[in-house]
Tab-separated table of C-alpha atoms in Angstrom:
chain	number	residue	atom	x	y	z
A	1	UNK	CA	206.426	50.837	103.566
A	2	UNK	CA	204.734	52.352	100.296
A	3	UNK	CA	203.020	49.671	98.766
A	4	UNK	CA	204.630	49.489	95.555
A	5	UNK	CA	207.800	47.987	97.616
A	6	UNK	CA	205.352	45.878	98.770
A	7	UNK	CA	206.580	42.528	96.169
A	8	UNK	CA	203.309	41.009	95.603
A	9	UNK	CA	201.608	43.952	95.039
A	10	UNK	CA	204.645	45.404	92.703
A	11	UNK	CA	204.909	42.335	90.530
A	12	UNK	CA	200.820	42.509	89.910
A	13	UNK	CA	201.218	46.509	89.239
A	14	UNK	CA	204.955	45.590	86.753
A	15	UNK	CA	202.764	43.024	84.970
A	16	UNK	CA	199.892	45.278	84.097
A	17	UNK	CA	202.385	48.108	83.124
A	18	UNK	CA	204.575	45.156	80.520
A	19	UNK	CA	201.285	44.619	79.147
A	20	UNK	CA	200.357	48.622	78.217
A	21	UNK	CA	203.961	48.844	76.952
A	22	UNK	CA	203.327	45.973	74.723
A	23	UNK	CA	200.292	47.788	73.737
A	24	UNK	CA	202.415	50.505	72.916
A	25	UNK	CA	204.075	49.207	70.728
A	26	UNK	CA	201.706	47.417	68.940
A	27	UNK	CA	200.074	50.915	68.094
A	28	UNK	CA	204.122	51.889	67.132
A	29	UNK	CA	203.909	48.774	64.724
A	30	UNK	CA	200.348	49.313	63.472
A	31	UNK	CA	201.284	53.396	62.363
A	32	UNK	CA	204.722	51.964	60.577
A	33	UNK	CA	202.712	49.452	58.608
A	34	UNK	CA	200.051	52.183	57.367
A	35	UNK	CA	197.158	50.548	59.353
A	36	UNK	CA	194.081	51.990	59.159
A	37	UNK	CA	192.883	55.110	61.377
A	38	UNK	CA	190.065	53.284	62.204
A	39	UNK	CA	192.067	50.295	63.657
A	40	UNK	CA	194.861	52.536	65.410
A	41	UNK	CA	192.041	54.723	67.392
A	42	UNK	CA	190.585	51.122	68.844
A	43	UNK	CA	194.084	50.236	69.931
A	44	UNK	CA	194.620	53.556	71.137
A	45	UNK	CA	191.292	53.529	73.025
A	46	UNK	CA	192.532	50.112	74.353
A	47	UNK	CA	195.513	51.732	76.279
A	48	UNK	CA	193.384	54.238	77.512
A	49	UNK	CA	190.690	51.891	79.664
A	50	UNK	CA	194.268	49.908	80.416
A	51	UNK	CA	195.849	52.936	81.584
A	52	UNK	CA	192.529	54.088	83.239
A	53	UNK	CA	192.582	51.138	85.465
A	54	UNK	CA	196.233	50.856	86.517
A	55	UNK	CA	195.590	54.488	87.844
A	56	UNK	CA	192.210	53.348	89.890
A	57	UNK	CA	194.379	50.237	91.039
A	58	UNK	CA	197.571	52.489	92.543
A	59	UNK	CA	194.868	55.122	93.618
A	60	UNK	CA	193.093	52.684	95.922
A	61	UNK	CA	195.901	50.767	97.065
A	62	UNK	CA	196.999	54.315	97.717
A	63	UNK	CA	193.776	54.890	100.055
A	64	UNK	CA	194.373	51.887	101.892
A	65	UNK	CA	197.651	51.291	102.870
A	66	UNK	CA	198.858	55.507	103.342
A	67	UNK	CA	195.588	56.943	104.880
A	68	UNK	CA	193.542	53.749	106.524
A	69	UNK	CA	195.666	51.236	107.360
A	70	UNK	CA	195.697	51.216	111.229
A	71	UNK	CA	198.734	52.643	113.186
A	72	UNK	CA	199.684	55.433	110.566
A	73	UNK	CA	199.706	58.690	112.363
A	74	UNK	CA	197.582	61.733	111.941
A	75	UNK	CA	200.556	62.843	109.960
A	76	UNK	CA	200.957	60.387	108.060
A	77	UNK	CA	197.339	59.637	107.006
A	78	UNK	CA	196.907	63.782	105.913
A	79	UNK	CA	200.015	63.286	103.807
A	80	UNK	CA	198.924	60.313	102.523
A	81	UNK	CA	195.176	61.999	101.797
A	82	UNK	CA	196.846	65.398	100.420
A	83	UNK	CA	198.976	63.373	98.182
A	84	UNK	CA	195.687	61.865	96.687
A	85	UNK	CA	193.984	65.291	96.397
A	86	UNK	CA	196.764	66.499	94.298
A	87	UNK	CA	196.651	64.018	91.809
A	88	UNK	CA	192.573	64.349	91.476
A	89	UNK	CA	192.882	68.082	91.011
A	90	UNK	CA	195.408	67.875	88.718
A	91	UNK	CA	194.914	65.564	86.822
A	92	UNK	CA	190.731	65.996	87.167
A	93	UNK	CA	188.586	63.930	84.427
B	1	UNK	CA	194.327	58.299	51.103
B	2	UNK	CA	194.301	57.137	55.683
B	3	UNK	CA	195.793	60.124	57.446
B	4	UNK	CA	198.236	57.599	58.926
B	5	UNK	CA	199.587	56.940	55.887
B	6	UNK	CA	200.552	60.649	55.277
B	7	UNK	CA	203.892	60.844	55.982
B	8	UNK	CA	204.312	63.809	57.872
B	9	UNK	CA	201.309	63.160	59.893
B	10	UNK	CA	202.458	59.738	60.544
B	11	UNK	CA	205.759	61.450	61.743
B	12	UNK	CA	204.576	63.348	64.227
B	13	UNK	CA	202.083	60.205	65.776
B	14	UNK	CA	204.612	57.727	65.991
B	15	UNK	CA	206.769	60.451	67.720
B	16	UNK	CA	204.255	60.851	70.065
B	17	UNK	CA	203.426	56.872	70.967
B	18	UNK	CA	207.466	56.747	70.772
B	19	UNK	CA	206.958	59.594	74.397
B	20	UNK	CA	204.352	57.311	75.679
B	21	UNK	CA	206.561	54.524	75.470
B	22	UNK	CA	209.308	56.172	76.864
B	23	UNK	CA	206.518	57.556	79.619
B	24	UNK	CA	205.857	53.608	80.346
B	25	UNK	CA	209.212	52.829	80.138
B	26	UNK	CA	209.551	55.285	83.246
B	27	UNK	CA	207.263	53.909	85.775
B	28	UNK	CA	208.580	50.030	85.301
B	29	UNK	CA	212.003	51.631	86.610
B	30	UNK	CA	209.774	53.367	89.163
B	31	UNK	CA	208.435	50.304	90.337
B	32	UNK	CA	211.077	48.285	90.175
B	33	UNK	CA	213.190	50.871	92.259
B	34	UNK	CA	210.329	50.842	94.733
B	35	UNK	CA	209.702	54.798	94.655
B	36	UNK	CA	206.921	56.343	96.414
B	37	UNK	CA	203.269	55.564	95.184
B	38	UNK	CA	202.499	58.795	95.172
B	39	UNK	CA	205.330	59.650	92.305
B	40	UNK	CA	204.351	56.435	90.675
B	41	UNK	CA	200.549	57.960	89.945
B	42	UNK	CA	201.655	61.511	89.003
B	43	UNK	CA	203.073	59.291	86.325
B	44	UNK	CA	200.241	57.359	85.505
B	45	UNK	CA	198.685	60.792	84.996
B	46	UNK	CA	200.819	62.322	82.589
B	47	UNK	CA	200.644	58.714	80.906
B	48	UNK	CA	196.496	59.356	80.890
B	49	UNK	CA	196.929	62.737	79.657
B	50	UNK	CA	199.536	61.872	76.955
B	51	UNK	CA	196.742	58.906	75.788
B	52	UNK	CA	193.986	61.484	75.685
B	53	UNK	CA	195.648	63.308	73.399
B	54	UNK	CA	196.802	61.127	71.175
B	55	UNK	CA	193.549	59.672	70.776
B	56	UNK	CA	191.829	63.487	70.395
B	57	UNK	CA	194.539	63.937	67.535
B	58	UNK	CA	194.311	60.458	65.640
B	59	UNK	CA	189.772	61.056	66.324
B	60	UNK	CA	189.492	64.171	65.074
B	61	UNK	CA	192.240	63.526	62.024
B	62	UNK	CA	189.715	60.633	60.773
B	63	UNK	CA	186.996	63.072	61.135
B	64	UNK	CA	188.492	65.410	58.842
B	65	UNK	CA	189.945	63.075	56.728
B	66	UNK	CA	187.221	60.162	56.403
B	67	UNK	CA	184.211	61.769	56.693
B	68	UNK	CA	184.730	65.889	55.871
B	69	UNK	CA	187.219	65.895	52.909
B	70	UNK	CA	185.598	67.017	50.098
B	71	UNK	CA	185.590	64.418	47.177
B	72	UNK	CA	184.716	61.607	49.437
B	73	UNK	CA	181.572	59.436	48.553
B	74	UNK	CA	178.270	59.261	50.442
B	75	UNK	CA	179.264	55.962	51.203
B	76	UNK	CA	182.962	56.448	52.173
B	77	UNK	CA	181.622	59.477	54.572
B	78	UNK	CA	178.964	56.892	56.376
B	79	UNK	CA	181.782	54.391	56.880
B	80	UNK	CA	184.250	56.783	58.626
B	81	UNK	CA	181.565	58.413	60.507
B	82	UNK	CA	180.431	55.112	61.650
B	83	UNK	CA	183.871	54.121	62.782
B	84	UNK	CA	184.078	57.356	65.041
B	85	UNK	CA	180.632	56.538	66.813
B	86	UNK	CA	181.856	53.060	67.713
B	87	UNK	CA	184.991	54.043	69.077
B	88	UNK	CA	182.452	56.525	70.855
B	89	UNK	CA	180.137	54.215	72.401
B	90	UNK	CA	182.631	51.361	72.909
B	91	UNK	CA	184.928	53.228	74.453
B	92	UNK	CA	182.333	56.289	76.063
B	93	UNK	CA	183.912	57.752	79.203
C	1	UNK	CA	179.764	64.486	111.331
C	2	UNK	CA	179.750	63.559	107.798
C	3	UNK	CA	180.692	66.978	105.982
C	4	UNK	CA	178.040	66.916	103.709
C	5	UNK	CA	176.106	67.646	107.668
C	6	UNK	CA	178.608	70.249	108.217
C	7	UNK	CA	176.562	74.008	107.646
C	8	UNK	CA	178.947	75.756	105.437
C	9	UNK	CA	180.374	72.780	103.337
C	10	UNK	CA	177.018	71.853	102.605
C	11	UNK	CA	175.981	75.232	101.682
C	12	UNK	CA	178.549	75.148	99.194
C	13	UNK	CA	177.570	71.902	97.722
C	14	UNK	CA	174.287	73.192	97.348
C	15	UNK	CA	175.352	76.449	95.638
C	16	UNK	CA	177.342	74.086	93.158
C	17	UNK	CA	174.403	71.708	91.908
C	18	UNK	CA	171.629	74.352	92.316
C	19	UNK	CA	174.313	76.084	89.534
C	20	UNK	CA	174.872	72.723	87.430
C	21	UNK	CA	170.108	72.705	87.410
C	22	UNK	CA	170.482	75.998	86.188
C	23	UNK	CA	172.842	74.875	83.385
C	24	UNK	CA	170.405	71.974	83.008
C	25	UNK	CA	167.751	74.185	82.526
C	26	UNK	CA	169.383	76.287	79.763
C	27	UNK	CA	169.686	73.168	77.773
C	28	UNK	CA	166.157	72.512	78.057
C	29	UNK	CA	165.332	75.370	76.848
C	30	UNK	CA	167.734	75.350	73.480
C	31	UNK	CA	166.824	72.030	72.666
C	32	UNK	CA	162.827	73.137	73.100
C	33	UNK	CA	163.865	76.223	70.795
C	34	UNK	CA	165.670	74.600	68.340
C	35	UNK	CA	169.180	75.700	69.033
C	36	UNK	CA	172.180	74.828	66.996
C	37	UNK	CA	173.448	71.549	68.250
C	38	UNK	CA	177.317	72.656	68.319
C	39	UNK	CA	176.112	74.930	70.704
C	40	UNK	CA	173.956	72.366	73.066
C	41	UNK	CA	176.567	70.416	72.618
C	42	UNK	CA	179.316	72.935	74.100
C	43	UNK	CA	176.311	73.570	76.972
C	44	UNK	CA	176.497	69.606	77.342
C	45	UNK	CA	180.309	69.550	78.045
C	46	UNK	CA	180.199	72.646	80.094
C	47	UNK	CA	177.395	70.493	82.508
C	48	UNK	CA	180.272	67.579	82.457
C	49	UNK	CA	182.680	69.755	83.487
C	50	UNK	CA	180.957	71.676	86.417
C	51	UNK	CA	179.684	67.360	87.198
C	52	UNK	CA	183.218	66.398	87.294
C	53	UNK	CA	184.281	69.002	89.682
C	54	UNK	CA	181.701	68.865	91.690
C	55	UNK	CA	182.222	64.743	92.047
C	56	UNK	CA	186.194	65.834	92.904
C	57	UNK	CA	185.221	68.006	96.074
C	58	UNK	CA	182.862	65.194	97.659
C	59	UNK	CA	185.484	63.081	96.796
C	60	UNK	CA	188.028	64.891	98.668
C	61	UNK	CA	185.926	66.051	101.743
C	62	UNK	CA	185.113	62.143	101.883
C	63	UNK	CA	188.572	61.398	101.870
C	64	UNK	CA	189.567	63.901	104.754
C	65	UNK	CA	186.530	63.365	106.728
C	66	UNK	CA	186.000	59.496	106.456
C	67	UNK	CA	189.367	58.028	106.269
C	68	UNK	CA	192.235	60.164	107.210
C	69	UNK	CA	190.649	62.179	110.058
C	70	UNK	CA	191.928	62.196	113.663
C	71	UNK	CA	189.940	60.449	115.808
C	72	UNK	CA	188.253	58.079	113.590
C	73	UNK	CA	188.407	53.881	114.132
C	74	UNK	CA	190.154	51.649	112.470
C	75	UNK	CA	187.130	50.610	111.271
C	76	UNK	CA	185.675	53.493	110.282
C	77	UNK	CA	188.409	54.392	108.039
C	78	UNK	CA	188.472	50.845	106.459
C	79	UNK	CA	184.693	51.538	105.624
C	80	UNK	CA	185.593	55.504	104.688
C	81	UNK	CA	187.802	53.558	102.025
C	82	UNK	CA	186.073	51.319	101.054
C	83	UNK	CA	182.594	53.494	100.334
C	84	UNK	CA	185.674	55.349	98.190
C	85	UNK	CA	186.693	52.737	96.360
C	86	UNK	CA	183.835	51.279	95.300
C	87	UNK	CA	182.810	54.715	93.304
C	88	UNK	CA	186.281	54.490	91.709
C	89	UNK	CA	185.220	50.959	90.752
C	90	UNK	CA	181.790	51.421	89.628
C	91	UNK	CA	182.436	54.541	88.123
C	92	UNK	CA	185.884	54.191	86.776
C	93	UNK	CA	185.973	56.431	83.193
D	1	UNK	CA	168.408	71.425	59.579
D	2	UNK	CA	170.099	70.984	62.816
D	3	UNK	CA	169.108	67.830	64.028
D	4	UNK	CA	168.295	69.538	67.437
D	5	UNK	CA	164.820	70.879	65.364
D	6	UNK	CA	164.330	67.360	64.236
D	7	UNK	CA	161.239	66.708	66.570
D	8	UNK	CA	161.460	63.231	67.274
D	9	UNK	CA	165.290	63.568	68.290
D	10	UNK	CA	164.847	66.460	69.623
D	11	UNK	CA	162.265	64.677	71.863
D	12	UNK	CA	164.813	62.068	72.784
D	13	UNK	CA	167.272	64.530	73.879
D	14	UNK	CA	164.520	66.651	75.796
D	15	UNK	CA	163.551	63.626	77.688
D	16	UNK	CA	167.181	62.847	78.523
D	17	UNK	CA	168.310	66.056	80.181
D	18	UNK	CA	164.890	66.101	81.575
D	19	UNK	CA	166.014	62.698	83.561
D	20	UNK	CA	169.213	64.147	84.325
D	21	UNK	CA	167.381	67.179	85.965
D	22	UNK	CA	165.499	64.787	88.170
D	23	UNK	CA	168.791	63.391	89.285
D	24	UNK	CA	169.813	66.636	90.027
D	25	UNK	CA	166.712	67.985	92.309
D	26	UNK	CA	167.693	64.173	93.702
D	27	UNK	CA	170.968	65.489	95.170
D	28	UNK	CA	169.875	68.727	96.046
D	29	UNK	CA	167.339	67.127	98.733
D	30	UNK	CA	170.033	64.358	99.458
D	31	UNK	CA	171.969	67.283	100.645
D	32	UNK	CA	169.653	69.730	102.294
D	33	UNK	CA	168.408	66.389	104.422
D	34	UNK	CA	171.957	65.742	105.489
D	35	UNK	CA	172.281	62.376	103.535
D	36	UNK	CA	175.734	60.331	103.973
D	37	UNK	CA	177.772	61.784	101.665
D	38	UNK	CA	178.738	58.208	100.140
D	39	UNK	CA	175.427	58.053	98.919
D	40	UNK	CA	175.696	61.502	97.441
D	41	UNK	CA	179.216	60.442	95.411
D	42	UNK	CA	177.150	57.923	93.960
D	43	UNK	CA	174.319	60.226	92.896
D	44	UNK	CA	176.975	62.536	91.372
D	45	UNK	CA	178.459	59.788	89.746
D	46	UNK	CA	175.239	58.425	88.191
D	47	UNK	CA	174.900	61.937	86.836
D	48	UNK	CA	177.910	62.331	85.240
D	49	UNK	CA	177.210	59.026	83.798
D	50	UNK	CA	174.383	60.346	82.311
D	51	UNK	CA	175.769	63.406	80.999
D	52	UNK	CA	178.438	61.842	79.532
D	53	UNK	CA	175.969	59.453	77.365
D	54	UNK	CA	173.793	62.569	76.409
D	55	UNK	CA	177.599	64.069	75.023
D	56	UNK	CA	177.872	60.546	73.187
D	57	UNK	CA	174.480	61.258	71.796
D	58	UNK	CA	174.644	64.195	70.604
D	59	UNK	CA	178.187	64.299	69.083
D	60	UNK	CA	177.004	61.386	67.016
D	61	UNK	CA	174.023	62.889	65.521
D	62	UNK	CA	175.974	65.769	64.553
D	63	UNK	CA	178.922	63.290	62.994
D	64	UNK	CA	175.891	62.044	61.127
D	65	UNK	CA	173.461	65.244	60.537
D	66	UNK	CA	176.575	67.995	60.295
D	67	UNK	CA	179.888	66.002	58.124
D	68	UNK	CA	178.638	62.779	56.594
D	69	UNK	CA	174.953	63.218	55.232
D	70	UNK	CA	174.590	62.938	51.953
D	71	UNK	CA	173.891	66.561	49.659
D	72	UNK	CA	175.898	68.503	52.504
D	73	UNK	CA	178.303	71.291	50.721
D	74	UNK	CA	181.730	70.526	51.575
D	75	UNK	CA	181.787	74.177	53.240
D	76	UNK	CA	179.077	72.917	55.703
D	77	UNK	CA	181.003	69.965	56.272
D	78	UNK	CA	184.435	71.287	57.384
D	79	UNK	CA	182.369	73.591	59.211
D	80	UNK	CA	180.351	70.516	61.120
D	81	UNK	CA	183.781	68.769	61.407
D	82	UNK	CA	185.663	71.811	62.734
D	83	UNK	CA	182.652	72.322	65.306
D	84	UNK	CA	183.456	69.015	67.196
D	85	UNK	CA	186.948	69.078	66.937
D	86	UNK	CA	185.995	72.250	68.620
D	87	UNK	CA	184.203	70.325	71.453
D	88	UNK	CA	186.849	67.922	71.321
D	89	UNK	CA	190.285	70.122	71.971
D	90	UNK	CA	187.670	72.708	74.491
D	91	UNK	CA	186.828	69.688	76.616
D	92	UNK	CA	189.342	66.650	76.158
D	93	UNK	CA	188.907	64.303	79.336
């Protein structure tokens, strides 16, 4: 079972998600009202370290639960490791 | 007069945070419909990517247009050039 | 065997950060004669990116070798995750 | 003058990169003496660290030295401007 059906897990990950999307649109509300630069790059910076760490959070839960949890196959745990090494090489820092 | 109050380059941010949002909007369905974690951080990518952008656009607008543009006083220019280091170090990758 | 022990991977490694000392090097020696800064500064990112790439191939030959593996225990792929994680965490941009 | 030939930043900088060197010749023996290769991760990682904080560095100063200082022309300024956005767009994480 991918762990983002796993409830517990998929409420915490929905939660952190509501919260950048409120982010969002705070930065939507802040360049309608004419805010300053200054102000809209910190807010912008903001959803970046948010968005930073939702990606390390579904990256290790990721690691654990679709190439070490115990009883996943050899199959299983190289698909679950390729589909990691796709996403760092694409999307490399 | 702040870039983000220029019209036209307003415009064309908001358009872009309007993506994001619609980027974010796109991984809550995702997680609510249980898909694969794997799909779920390709998102979260693009989302990163989208982020960095916006924030290399809005950075290097205030750099042109708070601390280059001619007619600007000494003091003006130390203020916006100040603002870019601190979003710099608070924010260094 | 941990990769990094394995003959030819390592020899790659090596061939990678004896090439990121030489770029080292080369900004030693502009900034001792007086080079323009843009262009330290382009030497600078160019070290960052060959860094980054570099820290993406251990990263991957950790995650084939020390968690998803054949062969390996349980709880040798917990720890293979973990020592993963942990760099995400510490090191998260 | 580039701030690169002022001496006592240029110092600064020297001494940094000459750190970061260290760190370097650091990984190369981790390697050649078969060292886990979690340990080596976190070497790279403190590296990159470090790299990125010498970027920091020296895209301030040249915010500071290159586009705001006082009795620059505004020709040398869009130039100094244009050189990180440059840097920026080249290398955006």
């Amino acid at each position: 079972m991918a762990h983002t059906r796993d409830p517990k897990h998929n409420a915490a990950l929905l939660m952190r998600v509501k919260r950048i999307a409120g982010q969002i649109e705070a930065i939507e509300r802040a360049l309608s009202s004419g805010s300053e630069c200054a102000d809209v790059l910190h807010q912008v910076a903001g959803v970046r370290g948010a968005v930073n760490g939702l990606m390390d959070e579904i990256f290790e839960a990721h690691l654990k639960d679709h190439v070490a949890r115990p009883g996943l196959s050899d199959e299983e745990r190289s698909r679950g490791a390729e589909e990691l090494a796709t996403v760092l090489r694409r999307y490399a820092k």
